[in-house]
Short mmCIF file of C-alpha atoms in Angstrom, two decimals:
data_model
loop_
_atom_site.label_atom_id
_atom_site.label_comp_id
_atom_site.label_asym_id
_atom_site.label_seq_id
_atom_site.Cartn_x
_atom_site.Cartn_y
_atom_site.Cartn_z
CA MET T 49 87.98 147.16 224.23
CA GLY T 50 88.73 143.60 224.04
CA ASN T 51 85.11 142.54 225.23
CA VAL T 52 83.90 144.66 222.21
CA TYR T 53 86.19 142.87 219.92
CA ASP T 54 85.31 139.46 221.26
CA SER T 55 81.50 140.25 221.23
CA LEU T 56 81.77 140.88 217.39
CA LYS T 57 83.61 137.51 216.74
CA GLY T 58 81.87 135.71 214.35
CA SER T 59 79.67 138.38 212.96
CA LYS T 60 79.63 140.28 209.50
CA ILE T 61 81.42 143.48 210.89
CA HIS T 62 84.39 141.39 212.55
CA ILE T 63 84.68 139.34 208.74
CA LYS T 64 84.71 142.88 207.09
CA LEU T 65 87.56 144.39 209.54
CA LYS T 66 89.69 140.86 209.12
CA ALA T 67 89.57 141.06 205.28
CA LYS T 68 90.40 145.27 205.39
CA SER T 69 93.42 144.48 207.79
CA ARG T 70 94.55 141.63 205.54
CA LYS T 71 94.31 144.38 202.50
CA LEU T 72 96.03 146.88 204.62
CA VAL T 73 99.00 144.14 205.46
CA LYS T 74 99.33 143.29 201.75
CA ALA T 75 99.78 147.13 200.41
CA ASN T 76 101.96 147.79 203.12
CA THR T 77 104.48 144.50 201.84
CA ASN T 78 104.01 145.65 198.18
CA ILE T 79 105.04 149.30 199.15
CA ARG T 80 108.03 147.87 201.28
CA ALA T 81 108.49 145.93 197.96
CA ASN T 82 108.51 148.52 195.77
CA SER T 83 110.38 150.55 197.72
CA PHE T 84 113.28 148.34 197.71
CA GLN T 85 113.27 147.67 194.12
CA LEU T 86 113.60 151.46 193.76
CA PHE T 87 116.64 151.22 196.09
CA THR T 88 117.89 148.69 194.47
CA PHE T 89 117.74 150.10 190.92
CA ASN T 90 118.88 153.72 192.16
CA ARG T 91 122.06 151.46 193.44
CA ILE T 92 122.60 150.39 190.07
CA LEU T 93 121.92 153.58 188.08
CA PRO T 94 122.66 156.84 189.15
CA ARG T 95 119.94 159.77 189.58
CA ASN T 96 119.15 161.08 186.28
CA GLN T 97 121.03 158.20 183.93
CA SER T 98 119.16 155.66 181.73
CA PRO T 99 120.28 152.44 180.36
CA PHE T 100 120.33 153.75 176.79
CA ILE T 101 119.89 157.18 175.63
CA PRO T 102 120.96 157.57 171.93
CA VAL T 103 121.28 161.49 172.02
CA GLN T 104 123.29 161.37 175.27
CA TYR T 105 125.89 159.26 173.78
CA LEU T 106 125.86 161.37 170.67
CA LYS T 107 126.79 164.32 172.53
CA LEU T 108 129.31 162.14 174.26
CA LEU T 109 131.28 162.68 171.03
CA ARG T 110 130.73 166.53 170.45
CA PRO T 111 129.74 166.30 166.83
CA HIS T 112 129.40 170.36 166.99
CA HIS T 113 132.73 170.15 167.57
CA TRP T 114 133.57 168.57 164.34
CA VAL T 115 133.45 171.78 162.62
CA LYS T 116 136.81 172.27 163.54
CA ASN T 117 138.00 169.95 161.20
CA LEU T 118 136.92 171.78 158.08
CA PHE T 119 140.42 172.98 158.72
CA LEU T 120 141.62 170.13 156.82
CA PHE T 121 139.92 171.44 153.72
CA ILE T 122 141.74 175.08 154.04
CA PRO T 123 145.02 173.75 152.29
CA LEU T 124 143.00 172.77 149.34
CA PHE T 125 141.03 175.79 149.04
CA PHE T 126 144.08 177.83 149.21
CA ALA T 127 146.03 175.99 146.54
CA GLY T 128 142.92 176.83 144.13
CA GLU T 129 141.77 173.48 143.81
CA LEU T 130 138.74 172.90 145.75
CA PHE T 131 136.58 171.45 142.76
CA SER T 132 138.75 168.31 142.38
CA LEU T 133 136.37 165.54 142.94
CA SER T 134 138.75 162.87 143.60
CA VAL T 135 140.65 164.92 146.04
CA ILE T 136 137.33 166.03 147.99
CA ARG T 137 136.61 162.42 148.38
CA GLU T 138 139.91 161.62 150.22
CA LEU T 139 139.22 164.75 152.10
CA ILE T 140 135.59 163.81 153.22
CA ALA T 141 137.23 160.25 154.49
CA ALA T 142 140.07 162.34 156.17
CA PHE T 143 137.80 164.85 158.05
CA PHE T 144 135.75 161.49 159.48
CA ALA T 145 138.73 159.86 160.77
CA PHE T 146 140.06 163.27 162.33
CA SER T 147 136.61 163.71 163.80
CA LEU T 148 136.51 160.31 165.46
CA VAL T 149 139.89 160.49 166.81
CA ALA T 150 139.05 163.99 168.13
CA SER T 151 135.77 162.72 169.78
CA SER T 152 138.02 159.98 171.43
CA VAL T 153 140.34 162.62 172.89
CA TYR T 154 137.09 164.29 174.09
CA ILE T 155 135.43 161.31 175.98
CA ILE T 156 138.84 160.99 177.61
CA ASN T 157 138.79 164.61 178.69
CA ASP T 158 135.32 164.50 180.17
CA TYR T 159 136.22 161.26 181.88
CA LYS T 160 139.04 162.72 183.39
CA ASP T 161 137.17 166.09 184.31
CA ILE T 162 133.90 164.83 185.83
CA GLU T 163 134.35 166.28 189.04
CA ALA T 164 135.49 169.55 188.08
CA ASP T 165 132.82 169.65 184.97
CA ARG T 166 129.82 169.25 187.97
CA ARG T 167 130.94 172.45 189.67
CA HIS T 168 131.00 174.24 186.27
CA PRO T 169 127.46 176.17 185.19
CA VAL T 170 127.37 174.81 181.80
CA LYS T 171 129.86 171.91 181.99
CA CYS T 172 127.69 169.99 184.40
CA LYS T 173 125.29 169.18 181.70
CA ARG T 174 127.69 166.69 179.62
CA PRO T 175 126.76 163.17 179.57
CA LEU T 176 129.34 162.07 181.78
CA ALA T 177 128.97 164.92 184.53
CA SER T 178 125.38 164.67 184.49
CA GLY T 179 125.42 160.62 184.94
CA ALA T 180 123.37 160.22 181.57
CA VAL T 181 126.31 158.14 180.44
CA SER T 182 128.13 155.75 182.74
CA ARG T 183 131.86 155.51 182.79
CA PRO T 184 132.60 151.69 181.62
CA ALA T 185 130.25 153.00 178.60
CA ALA T 186 132.15 156.02 177.83
CA LEU T 187 135.38 153.99 177.81
CA VAL T 188 133.52 151.52 175.36
CA PHE T 189 133.02 154.28 172.93
CA PHE T 190 136.42 155.95 173.20
CA VAL T 191 137.83 152.40 172.02
CA LEU T 192 135.21 152.47 169.20
CA CYS T 193 135.87 156.29 168.24
CA LEU T 194 139.56 155.47 168.27
CA GLY T 195 139.75 152.39 166.53
CA ILE T 196 137.50 153.25 163.83
CA GLY T 197 138.98 156.76 163.50
CA LEU T 198 142.79 155.36 163.12
CA ALA T 199 141.37 152.71 160.76
CA LEU T 200 140.02 155.19 158.58
CA ALA T 201 143.03 157.43 158.68
CA TRP T 202 145.20 154.60 157.51
CA TYR T 203 143.04 154.29 154.54
CA VAL T 204 143.27 157.77 153.54
CA LYS T 205 147.56 157.45 154.06
CA PRO T 206 149.69 156.27 156.46
CA LYS T 207 151.17 159.70 156.62
CA PHE T 208 147.95 161.03 157.61
CA LEU T 209 147.89 158.62 159.94
CA PHE T 210 151.02 159.77 161.40
CA VAL T 211 149.61 163.07 161.75
CA VAL T 212 146.66 162.30 163.32
CA GLY T 213 148.68 159.74 165.66
CA ILE T 214 150.31 162.77 166.80
CA TYR T 215 147.49 165.00 167.49
CA PHE T 216 145.88 162.05 169.74
CA ILE T 217 149.19 161.61 171.66
CA LEU T 218 149.46 165.09 172.14
CA ASN T 219 145.78 165.78 173.38
CA LEU T 220 146.12 162.72 175.53
CA PHE T 221 148.91 164.24 177.36
CA TYR T 222 147.12 167.33 177.64
CA SER T 223 143.93 165.54 179.05
CA LEU T 224 146.14 163.64 181.48
CA GLY T 225 147.85 166.84 183.12
CA LEU T 226 149.37 169.29 180.71
CA LYS T 227 146.17 171.39 180.50
CA ASN T 228 146.76 172.35 184.22
CA ILE T 229 150.16 174.43 183.22
CA SER T 230 148.84 177.81 182.20
CA ILE T 231 149.98 178.99 178.70
CA LEU T 232 151.07 175.71 177.67
CA ASP T 233 147.26 174.85 177.54
CA VAL T 234 146.51 177.18 174.99
CA ILE T 235 149.72 176.67 173.11
CA ILE T 236 148.71 172.62 172.74
CA LEU T 237 145.10 173.71 171.57
CA SER T 238 146.60 175.93 168.79
CA ILE T 239 149.22 173.32 167.72
CA GLY T 240 146.05 171.06 167.33
CA PHE T 241 144.79 173.31 164.68
CA VAL T 242 148.49 173.47 163.03
CA LEU T 243 148.53 169.47 163.11
CA ARG T 244 144.69 169.89 161.35
CA ILE T 245 146.23 172.17 158.55
CA ARG T 246 149.24 169.64 158.09
CA ALA T 247 146.76 166.67 157.91
CA GLY T 248 144.51 168.38 155.22
CA GLY T 249 147.82 169.13 153.26
CA ILE T 250 148.99 165.67 153.22
CA ALA T 251 145.61 164.16 152.46
CA SER T 252 145.03 166.23 149.30
CA ASP T 253 148.67 166.44 148.34
CA THR T 254 149.07 170.23 148.93
CA ALA T 255 151.89 172.48 149.87
CA VAL T 256 151.18 174.24 152.99
CA SER T 257 152.45 177.69 153.01
CA SER T 258 154.22 178.73 156.45
CA TRP T 259 152.26 181.94 156.28
CA LEU T 260 149.44 179.62 156.59
CA VAL T 261 150.59 177.82 159.24
CA VAL T 262 151.19 181.00 161.61
CA MET T 263 148.07 182.77 160.69
CA VAL T 264 145.96 179.39 161.60
CA PHE T 265 148.30 179.04 164.91
CA LEU T 266 147.58 182.89 165.96
CA LEU T 267 144.17 182.67 165.52
CA ALA T 268 143.70 179.33 167.51
CA LEU T 269 145.63 181.04 170.28
CA PHE T 270 143.26 183.90 170.09
CA MET T 271 140.17 182.00 170.39
CA ALA T 272 141.96 179.74 173.13
CA VAL T 273 142.53 182.86 175.02
CA ALA T 274 139.43 184.30 174.90
CA LYS T 275 138.18 180.83 175.96
CA ARG T 276 140.28 180.98 178.99
CA ARG T 277 139.29 184.27 179.96
CA ASP T 278 135.68 182.94 180.38
CA ASP T 279 136.90 180.61 183.18
CA VAL T 280 138.47 183.70 184.84
CA LEU T 281 134.91 185.34 184.85
CA ILE T 282 133.40 182.36 186.25
CA LYS T 283 136.16 181.91 188.76
CA HIS T 284 135.51 185.81 189.74
CA ALA T 285 131.67 185.23 189.83
CA SER T 286 131.32 182.35 191.78
CA GLY T 287 134.84 182.13 193.90
CA GLN T 288 135.65 178.69 192.47
CA GLU T 289 138.54 177.68 190.24
CA MET T 290 137.34 176.02 187.30
CA ARG T 291 140.29 174.59 186.04
CA LYS T 292 144.12 174.43 187.73
CA ALA T 293 145.41 176.66 184.66
CA SER T 294 143.41 179.58 185.65
CA LYS T 295 145.38 180.46 188.56
CA GLY T 296 148.06 181.67 186.14
CA TYR T 297 145.43 184.01 184.50
CA ASN T 298 144.16 187.25 185.41
CA MET T 299 141.65 189.74 183.58
CA ASP T 300 144.59 192.01 183.11
CA PHE T 301 146.88 189.27 181.41
CA MET T 302 144.22 187.84 179.49
CA ASN T 303 142.88 191.40 177.88
CA VAL T 304 146.40 192.42 177.01
CA VAL T 305 147.24 189.09 175.38
CA LEU T 306 143.82 189.25 173.40
CA ALA T 307 144.47 192.86 171.91
CA LEU T 308 148.24 191.80 171.19
CA LEU T 309 147.21 188.74 169.40
CA SER T 310 144.24 190.46 167.24
CA ALA T 311 146.71 193.15 166.14
CA VAL T 312 149.48 190.50 165.19
CA ILE T 313 146.74 188.72 163.27
CA ILE T 314 145.86 191.48 161.22
CA VAL T 315 149.44 192.64 160.52
CA CYS T 316 150.49 188.68 159.62
CA TYR T 317 147.51 188.49 157.42
CA LEU T 318 148.06 191.93 155.32
CA MET T 319 151.97 190.89 155.11
CA TYR T 320 150.75 187.04 153.62
CA THR T 321 148.43 189.02 151.16
CA LEU T 322 150.95 191.38 150.08
CA ASP T 323 153.66 188.79 149.82
CA PRO T 324 155.55 188.76 146.44
CA VAL T 325 155.88 184.68 146.71
CA THR T 326 151.80 185.04 147.64
CA ILE T 327 151.14 187.21 144.33
CA GLU T 328 153.44 185.08 142.18
CA ARG T 329 151.53 182.11 143.28
CA PHE T 330 147.89 183.34 142.79
CA ARG T 331 148.75 185.54 139.91
CA THR T 332 147.12 188.67 141.78
CA TYR T 333 148.13 191.49 143.87
CA ARG T 334 144.01 191.90 144.94
CA LEU T 335 143.92 189.36 148.20
CA TYR T 336 144.51 192.43 150.39
CA TYR T 337 141.11 193.27 149.72
CA THR T 338 140.01 190.12 151.75
CA THR T 339 141.92 191.74 154.92
CA LEU T 340 138.58 193.97 155.49
CA PHE T 341 136.40 190.69 156.56
CA VAL T 342 139.36 189.46 158.68
CA ILE T 343 139.35 192.74 160.30
CA ALA T 344 135.49 192.90 160.97
CA GLY T 345 135.61 189.18 162.17
CA LEU T 346 138.04 189.98 164.76
CA LEU T 347 136.36 193.11 166.06
CA ARG T 348 133.22 191.29 166.46
CA TYR T 349 135.01 188.49 168.50
CA LEU T 350 136.59 191.14 170.56
CA GLN T 351 132.99 192.62 170.89
CA ILE T 352 131.33 189.34 172.18
CA THR T 353 134.69 188.93 174.46
CA TYR T 354 134.76 192.24 176.23
CA VAL T 355 130.98 193.61 176.07
CA ASP T 356 128.88 190.24 176.20
CA ASN T 357 131.56 188.43 178.26
CA ASN T 358 130.44 185.02 176.48
CA THR T 359 133.44 183.26 174.88
CA GLY T 360 133.67 180.11 176.39
CA SER T 361 132.68 178.08 173.59
CA PRO T 362 134.07 179.38 170.16
CA THR T 363 132.09 176.66 168.02
CA LYS T 364 128.91 178.09 169.76
CA ILE T 365 129.66 181.25 168.61
CA LEU T 366 130.29 180.05 165.06
CA TYR T 367 126.92 178.63 165.12
CA LYS T 368 124.75 181.28 166.76
CA ASP T 369 126.57 184.81 165.63
CA ARG T 370 125.03 186.06 162.49
CA PHE T 371 127.92 188.65 162.14
CA ILE T 372 130.67 186.12 162.44
CA GLN T 373 129.00 183.93 159.81
CA LEU T 374 128.62 186.86 157.24
CA THR T 375 132.03 188.05 157.70
CA ILE T 376 133.53 184.18 157.15
CA ALA T 377 131.10 183.77 154.22
CA LEU T 378 131.86 187.19 152.58
CA TRP T 379 135.65 186.46 153.23
CA ILE T 380 135.05 183.11 151.16
CA LEU T 381 133.33 184.66 148.65
CA SER T 382 135.86 187.63 148.07
CA PHE T 383 138.50 184.79 147.91
CA TYR T 384 136.88 182.84 145.56
CA VAL T 385 136.25 185.41 143.49
CA ILE T 386 139.75 186.25 143.48
CA ILE T 387 140.99 183.14 143.02
CA TYR T 388 138.87 181.04 140.94
CA LEU T 389 137.32 183.45 138.68
CA PRO T 390 140.24 185.29 136.80
CA ALA T 391 137.60 186.78 134.44
CA ASN T 392 136.14 188.98 137.29
CA LYS T 393 139.70 190.20 138.53
CA SER T 394 138.59 193.49 137.05
CA PHE T 395 136.06 193.80 139.50
CA PHE T 396 138.37 195.05 141.96
CA ASP T 397 140.32 197.26 140.51
#
């Protein structure tokens, strides 16, 4: 073979072979260089993570959860002053302040639960759990949301800032460990909605009824328990604990609690509408008609819980379920007609 190669030296064939050999060596070098660059890039950025994806950073704030902060408007609605433009402006600022602070809590919660969320069939798609947003970037967003939210809360009212601060501290402790204690975890989530009601009352200079506080707490507790029931279902299906607090729950317990809470909510709401103080305040005894829509909404939510086994995200249910949306709309409409349109009260007689 060597003799054949030597005999080709200086020939055109030999020159072509050498040229092809150089190209192969150069191509091999380029492949190794590209492989090194790819390896270096993967070392810098985890898989599925890009330097900056605006949509993923927006998801980190969970803006679809901001609908919860509409509870700030409830005291004004029940006070019959919903169309006071000056107060509405204050409440809009309060809404964004509370939403930004709540988003900062969501970021900390996701930061703390990265590993647990990666094992969850749905939460694994969250920006931090999926690697779409880096941990340092999440911390920067946390500081920005908290800073802007607290500054805006101070602009609304110092007392409003105080309530928002309590909400943040309570949920910070929740994210750092209290959420791992069964029963206490759902109670803290429910208190968060009570604080929203109180904050809305302060921002709008509206008195908050004790009945309203009780009903909001019970309704929030009902939805929180239904959400935890979804975690128990996932645990039974996959054999994995989605959260430590789930160890203190089972299906029998969750079902009994949901049935109990739904009954208590209906009774409390009916008592509220028939309370002499409520009748005197709104100058009508007809509010009990609105109980129909409360019962319908609760029954639909129980149907989603027990039949569909899909209550892991109350906000998604609110956005997607047409029956729930219809009952809420009809409840608001009936309440509006009774409170805001006294000339039409005869319609309910």
